[in-house]
Coordinates of C-alpha atoms and ligand atoms in Angstrom, one line a residue:
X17 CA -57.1 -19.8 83.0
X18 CA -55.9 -19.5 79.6
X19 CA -57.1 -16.2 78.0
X20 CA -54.5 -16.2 75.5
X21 CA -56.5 -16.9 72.4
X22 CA -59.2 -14.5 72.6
X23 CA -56.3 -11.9 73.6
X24 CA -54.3 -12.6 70.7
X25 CA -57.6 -11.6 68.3
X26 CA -57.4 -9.3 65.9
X27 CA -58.4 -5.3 67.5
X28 CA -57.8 -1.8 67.5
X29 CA -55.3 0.4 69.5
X30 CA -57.1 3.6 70.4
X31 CA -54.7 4.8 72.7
X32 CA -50.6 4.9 72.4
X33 CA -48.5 7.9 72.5
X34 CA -45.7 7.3 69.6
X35 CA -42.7 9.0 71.6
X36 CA -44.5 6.5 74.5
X37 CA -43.1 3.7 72.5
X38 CA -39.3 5.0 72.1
X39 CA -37.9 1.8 73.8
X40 CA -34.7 2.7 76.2
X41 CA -32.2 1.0 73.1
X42 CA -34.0 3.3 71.1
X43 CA -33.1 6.6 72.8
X44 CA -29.6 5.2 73.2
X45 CA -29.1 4.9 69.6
X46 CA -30.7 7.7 68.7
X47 CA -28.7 9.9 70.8
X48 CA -25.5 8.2 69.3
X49 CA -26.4 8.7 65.9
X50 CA -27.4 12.5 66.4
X51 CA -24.5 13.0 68.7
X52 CA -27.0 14.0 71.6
X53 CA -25.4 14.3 74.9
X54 CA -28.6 12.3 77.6
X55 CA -28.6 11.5 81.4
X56 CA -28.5 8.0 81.7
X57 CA -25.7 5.7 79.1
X58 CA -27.1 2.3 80.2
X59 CA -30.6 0.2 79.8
X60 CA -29.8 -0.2 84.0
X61 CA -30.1 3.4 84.5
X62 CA -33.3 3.8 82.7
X63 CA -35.0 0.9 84.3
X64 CA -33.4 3.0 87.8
X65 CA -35.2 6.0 86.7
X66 CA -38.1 4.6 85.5
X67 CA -40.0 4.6 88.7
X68 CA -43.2 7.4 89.0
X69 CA -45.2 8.5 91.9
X70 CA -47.6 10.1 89.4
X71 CA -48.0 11.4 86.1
X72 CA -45.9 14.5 85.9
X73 CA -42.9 12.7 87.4
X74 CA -43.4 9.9 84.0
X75 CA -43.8 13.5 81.6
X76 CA -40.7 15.1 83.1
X77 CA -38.8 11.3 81.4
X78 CA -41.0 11.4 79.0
X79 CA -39.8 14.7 77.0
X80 CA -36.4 14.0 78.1
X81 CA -36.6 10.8 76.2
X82 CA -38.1 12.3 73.4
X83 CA -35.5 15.1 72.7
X84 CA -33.2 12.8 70.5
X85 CA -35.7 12.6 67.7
X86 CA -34.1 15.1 65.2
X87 CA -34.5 13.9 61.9
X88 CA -37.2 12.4 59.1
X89 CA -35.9 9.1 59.8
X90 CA -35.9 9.6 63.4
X91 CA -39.3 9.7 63.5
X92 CA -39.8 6.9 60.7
X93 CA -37.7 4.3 62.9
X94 CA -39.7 5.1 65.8
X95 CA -43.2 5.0 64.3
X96 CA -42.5 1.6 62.1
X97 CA -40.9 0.0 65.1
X98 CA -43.9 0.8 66.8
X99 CA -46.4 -0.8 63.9
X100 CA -43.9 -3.7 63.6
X101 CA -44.4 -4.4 67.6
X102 CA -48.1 -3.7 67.4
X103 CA -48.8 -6.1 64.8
X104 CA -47.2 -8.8 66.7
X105 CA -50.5 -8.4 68.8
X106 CA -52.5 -8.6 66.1
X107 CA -53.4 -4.8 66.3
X108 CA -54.7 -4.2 62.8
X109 CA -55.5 -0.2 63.8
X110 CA -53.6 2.0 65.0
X111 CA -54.9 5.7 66.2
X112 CA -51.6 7.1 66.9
X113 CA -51.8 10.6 69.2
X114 CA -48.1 12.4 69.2
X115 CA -47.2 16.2 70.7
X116 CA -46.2 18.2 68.0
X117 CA -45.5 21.3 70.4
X118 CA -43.3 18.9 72.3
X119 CA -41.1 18.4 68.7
X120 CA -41.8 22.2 67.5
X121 CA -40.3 23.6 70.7
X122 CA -36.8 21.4 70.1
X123 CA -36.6 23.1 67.0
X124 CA -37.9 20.1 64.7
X125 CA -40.3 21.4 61.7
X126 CA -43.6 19.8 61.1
X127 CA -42.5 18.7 58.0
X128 CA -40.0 16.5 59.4
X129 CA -42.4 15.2 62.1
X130 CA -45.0 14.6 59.7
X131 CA -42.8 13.2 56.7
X132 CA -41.5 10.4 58.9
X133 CA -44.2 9.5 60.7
X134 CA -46.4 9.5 57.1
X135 CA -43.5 7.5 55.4
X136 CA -43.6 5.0 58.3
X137 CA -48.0 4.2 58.1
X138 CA -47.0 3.6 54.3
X139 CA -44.3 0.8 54.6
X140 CA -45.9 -0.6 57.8
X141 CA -49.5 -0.9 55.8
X142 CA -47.2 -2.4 52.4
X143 CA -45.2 -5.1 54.8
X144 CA -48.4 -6.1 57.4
X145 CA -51.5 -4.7 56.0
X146 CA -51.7 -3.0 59.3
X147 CA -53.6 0.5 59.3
X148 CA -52.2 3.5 60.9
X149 CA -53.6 6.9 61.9
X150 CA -52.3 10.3 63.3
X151 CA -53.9 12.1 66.2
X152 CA -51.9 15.0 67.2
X153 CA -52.1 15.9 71.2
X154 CA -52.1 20.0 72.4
X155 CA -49.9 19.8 75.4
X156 CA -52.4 21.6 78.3
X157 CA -49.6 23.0 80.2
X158 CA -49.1 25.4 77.3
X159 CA -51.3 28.6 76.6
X160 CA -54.0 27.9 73.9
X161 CA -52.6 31.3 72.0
X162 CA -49.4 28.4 71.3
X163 CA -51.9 26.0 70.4
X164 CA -53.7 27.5 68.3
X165 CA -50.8 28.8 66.3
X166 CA -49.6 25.2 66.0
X167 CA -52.8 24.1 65.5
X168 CA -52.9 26.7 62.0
X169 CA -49.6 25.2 60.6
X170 CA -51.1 21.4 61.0
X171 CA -53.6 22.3 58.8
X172 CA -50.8 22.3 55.7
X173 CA -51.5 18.2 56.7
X174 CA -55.3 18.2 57.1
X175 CA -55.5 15.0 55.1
X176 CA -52.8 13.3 57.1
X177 CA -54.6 13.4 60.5
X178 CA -58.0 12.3 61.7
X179 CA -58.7 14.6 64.7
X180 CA -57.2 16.5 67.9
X181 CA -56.1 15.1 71.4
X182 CA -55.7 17.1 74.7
X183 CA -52.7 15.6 76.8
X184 CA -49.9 16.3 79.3
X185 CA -50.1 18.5 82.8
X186 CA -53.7 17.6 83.4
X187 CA -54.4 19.3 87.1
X188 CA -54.7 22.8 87.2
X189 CA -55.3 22.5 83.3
X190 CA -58.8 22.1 82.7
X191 CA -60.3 21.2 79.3
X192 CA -62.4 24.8 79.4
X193 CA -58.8 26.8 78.7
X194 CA -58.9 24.9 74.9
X195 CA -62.5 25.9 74.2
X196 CA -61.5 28.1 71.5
X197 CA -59.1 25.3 69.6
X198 CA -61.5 22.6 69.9
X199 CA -64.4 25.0 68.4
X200 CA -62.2 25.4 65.4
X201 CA -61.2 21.8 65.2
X202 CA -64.6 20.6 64.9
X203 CA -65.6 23.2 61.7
X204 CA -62.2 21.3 60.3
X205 CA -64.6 17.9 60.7
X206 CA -61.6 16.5 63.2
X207 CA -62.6 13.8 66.0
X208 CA -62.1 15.7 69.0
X209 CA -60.5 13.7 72.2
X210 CA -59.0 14.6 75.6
X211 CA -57.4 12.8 78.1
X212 CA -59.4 13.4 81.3
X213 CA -60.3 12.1 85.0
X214 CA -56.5 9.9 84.6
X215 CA -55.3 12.4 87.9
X216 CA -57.8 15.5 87.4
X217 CA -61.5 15.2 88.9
X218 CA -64.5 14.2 87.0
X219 CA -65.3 17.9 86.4
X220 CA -63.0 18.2 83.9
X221 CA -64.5 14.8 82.2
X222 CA -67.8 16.4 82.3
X223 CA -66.5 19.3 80.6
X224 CA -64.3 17.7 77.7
X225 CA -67.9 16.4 77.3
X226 CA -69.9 20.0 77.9
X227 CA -67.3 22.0 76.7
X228 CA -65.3 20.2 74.9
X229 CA -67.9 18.5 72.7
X230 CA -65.3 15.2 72.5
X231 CA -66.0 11.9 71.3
X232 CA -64.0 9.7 73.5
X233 CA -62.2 10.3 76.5
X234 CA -58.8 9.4 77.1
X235 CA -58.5 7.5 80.2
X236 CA -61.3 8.8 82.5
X237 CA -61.0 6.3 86.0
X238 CA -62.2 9.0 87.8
X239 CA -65.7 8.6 85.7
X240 CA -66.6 5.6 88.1
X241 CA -67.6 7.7 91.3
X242 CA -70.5 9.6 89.5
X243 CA -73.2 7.8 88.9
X244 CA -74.7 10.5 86.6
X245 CA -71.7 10.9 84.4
X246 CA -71.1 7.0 84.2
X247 CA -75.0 7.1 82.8
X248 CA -74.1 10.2 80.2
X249 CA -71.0 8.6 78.8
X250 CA -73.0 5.0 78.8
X251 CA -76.5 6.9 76.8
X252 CA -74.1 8.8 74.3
X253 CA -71.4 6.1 73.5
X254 CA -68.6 7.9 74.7
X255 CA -65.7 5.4 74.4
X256 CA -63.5 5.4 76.9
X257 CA -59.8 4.3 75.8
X258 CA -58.4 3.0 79.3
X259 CA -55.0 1.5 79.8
X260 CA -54.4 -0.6 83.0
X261 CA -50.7 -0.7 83.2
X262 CA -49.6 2.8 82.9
X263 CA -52.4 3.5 85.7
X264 CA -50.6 1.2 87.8
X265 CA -46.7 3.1 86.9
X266 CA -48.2 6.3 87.7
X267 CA -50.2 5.1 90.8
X268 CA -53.8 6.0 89.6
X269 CA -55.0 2.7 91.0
X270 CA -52.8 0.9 93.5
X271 CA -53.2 -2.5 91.8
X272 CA -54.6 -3.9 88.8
X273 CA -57.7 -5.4 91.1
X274 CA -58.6 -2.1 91.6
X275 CA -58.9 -1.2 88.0
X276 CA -62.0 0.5 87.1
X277 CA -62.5 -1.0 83.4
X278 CA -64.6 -4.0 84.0
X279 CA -67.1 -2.1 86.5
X280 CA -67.4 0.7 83.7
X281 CA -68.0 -2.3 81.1
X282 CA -70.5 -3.4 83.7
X283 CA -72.5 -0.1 83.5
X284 CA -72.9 -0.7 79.6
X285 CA -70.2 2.1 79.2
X286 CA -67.7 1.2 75.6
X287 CA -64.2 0.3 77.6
X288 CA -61.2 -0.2 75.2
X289 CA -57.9 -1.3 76.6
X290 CA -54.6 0.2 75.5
X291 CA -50.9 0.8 76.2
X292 CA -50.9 4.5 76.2
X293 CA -46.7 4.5 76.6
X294 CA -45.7 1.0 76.5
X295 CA -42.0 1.9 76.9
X296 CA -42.5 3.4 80.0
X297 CA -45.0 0.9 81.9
X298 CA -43.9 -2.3 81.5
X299 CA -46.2 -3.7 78.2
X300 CA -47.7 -3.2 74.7
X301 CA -50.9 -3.6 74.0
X302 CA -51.8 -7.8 74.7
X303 CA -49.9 -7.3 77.9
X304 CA -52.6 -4.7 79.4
X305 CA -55.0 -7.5 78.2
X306 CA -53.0 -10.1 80.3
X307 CA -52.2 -8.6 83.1
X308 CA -55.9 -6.8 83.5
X309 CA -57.5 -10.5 82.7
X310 CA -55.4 -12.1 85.0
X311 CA -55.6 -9.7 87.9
X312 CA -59.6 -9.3 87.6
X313 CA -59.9 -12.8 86.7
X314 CA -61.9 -11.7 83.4
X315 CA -64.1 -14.3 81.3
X316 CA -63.7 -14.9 77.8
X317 CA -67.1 -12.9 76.9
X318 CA -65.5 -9.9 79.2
X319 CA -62.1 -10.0 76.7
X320 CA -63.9 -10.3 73.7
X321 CA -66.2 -7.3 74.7
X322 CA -63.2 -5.3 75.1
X323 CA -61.7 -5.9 72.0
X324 CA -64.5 -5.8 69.9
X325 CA -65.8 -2.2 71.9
X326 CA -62.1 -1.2 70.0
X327 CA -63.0 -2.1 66.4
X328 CA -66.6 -0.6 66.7
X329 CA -64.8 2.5 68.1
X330 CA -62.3 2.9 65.8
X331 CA -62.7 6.1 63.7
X332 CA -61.3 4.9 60.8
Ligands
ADE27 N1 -48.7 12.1 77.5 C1 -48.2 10.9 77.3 N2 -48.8 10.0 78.1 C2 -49.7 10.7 78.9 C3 -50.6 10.4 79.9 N3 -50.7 9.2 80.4 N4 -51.3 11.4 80.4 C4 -51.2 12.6 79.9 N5 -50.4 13.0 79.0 C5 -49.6 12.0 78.4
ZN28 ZN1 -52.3 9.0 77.1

């Protein structure tokens, strides 16, 4: 089987949490150069800790990791090292989520966030022509009151982002607690996303969609047992950005062979594959490709399906 040529076509990444690609070096350096004190000193004793039962032990690293991006450039190195490693797989979109609250809370302004991360689509789109976008995620283990206060100060960079994301803590948080922010995104003309059904029950994917009123879902495995919803999200397009290897990290399927995308794709339903936090699980964005193809045993047509679902789903 040899798969590599259709994988390495050009396609869209729909689904990749910026601080989710702060490679291990990266957090080491960082720290360094902003004199941040962290838990582990060595690449060893990340790839130690770097072992999840589910998706709030991964979070717990994840902000951890996070809290040595301080300054403008900070957030520029982190965003064009991501671009630079995407377009080595040939990604030529980018619809970039990251957690603003996660930044605000350390103390880091929006302006700083948003400078850096701005700076870095400019000079990645000059050097490789590749095409960047900002999607910025409301954290649902935090009150909506903090979200929609956040939510008023983005809108200083209305023309920087193209919509709202719903991620973090997801059971125990369901979508209906942002009903209010996601009402007032959509009069702003924003996309509207949400990660649902990764750990949380397909009652919360119906209600992103019920609710919610989103246009993709983030994730959404859990879709598979319900006939009915499988249909809804098939009839109305709802793309679905999935991402095999971080479901196998934090043990949402036990193996790739058990992975969910191809059956969805099956039941006409628009599956996009993506890395999600490639720092974290093991692979960018051709890797998921690999490793999904190679454990499902896809065909040619099958990868080719996938990536083209990502370019006609795009929003940009
Ligand atoms: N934030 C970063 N990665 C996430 C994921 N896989 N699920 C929920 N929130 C996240
Ligand atoms: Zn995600």
């Amino acid at each position: 089987m040899n798969h590599l040529n259709s994988i390495n076509n050009p396609k869209a990444e729909l689904h990749i949490h910026l601080e989710g690609s702060l490679e291990p070096q990266m957090i080491l350096n960082l720290a360094k150069r902003n004199n941040i004190q962290i838990k582990y000193s060595s690449l060893a004793e990340f790839a130690k800790a770097y072992q999840f039962k589910n998706l709030q032990e991964f979070l717990d690293l994840y902000y951890l990791g996070m809290s040595v991006l301080k300054t403008e450039n900070d957030y520029f190195d982190l965003t064009y090292a991501y671009l630079t490693r995407a377009h080595q797989d040939n990604v030529t979109h980018s619809e970039m989520f990251f957690d603003p609250q996660a930044h605000l809370e350390r103390g880091v302004s929006l302006d700083i966030m948003m400078s850096g991360l701005w700076r870095a689509i400019v000079q990645a789109k000059a050097d490789y022509g590749i095409n960047g976008s900002l999607i910025p995620c409301f954290l649902r283990h935090l009150s909506e009151n903090n979200a929609l206060s956040v939510f008023d100060d983005l809108m200083n960079y209305r023309d920087k982002i193209i919509g709202i994301g719903l991620d973090s803590s997801e059971l125990g948080n369901p979508p209906a607690k942002f009903k209010n922010l996601f009402n007032l995104a959509r009069k702003e003309q924003l996309k509207l996303l949400a990660h649902a059904g990764e750990e949380g029950p397909v009652s919360y994917v119906w209600d992103a969609l019920d609710i919610l009123g989103v246009d993709r879902i983030d994730h959404g495995n859990a879709i598979l047992s319900d006939q009915a919803l499988i249909k809804r999200i098939a009839t109305d397009k709802i793309t679905l950005t999935m991402c095999p290897l971080s479901n196998r990290c934090l043990q949402v399927v036990p193996d790739l062979s058990k992975h969910q995308a191809i059956e969805l794709l099956n039941h006409d339903v628009c599956v996009t594959i993506n890395s999600d936090d490639p720092a974290y699980f093991g692979g960018y964005i051709n890797q998921n490709y690999v490793e999904l193809a190679t454990a499902l045993n896809l065909t040619d047509a099958e990868i080719n399906k996938l990536i083209e679902n990502s370019l006609t789903a795009k929003f940009v």
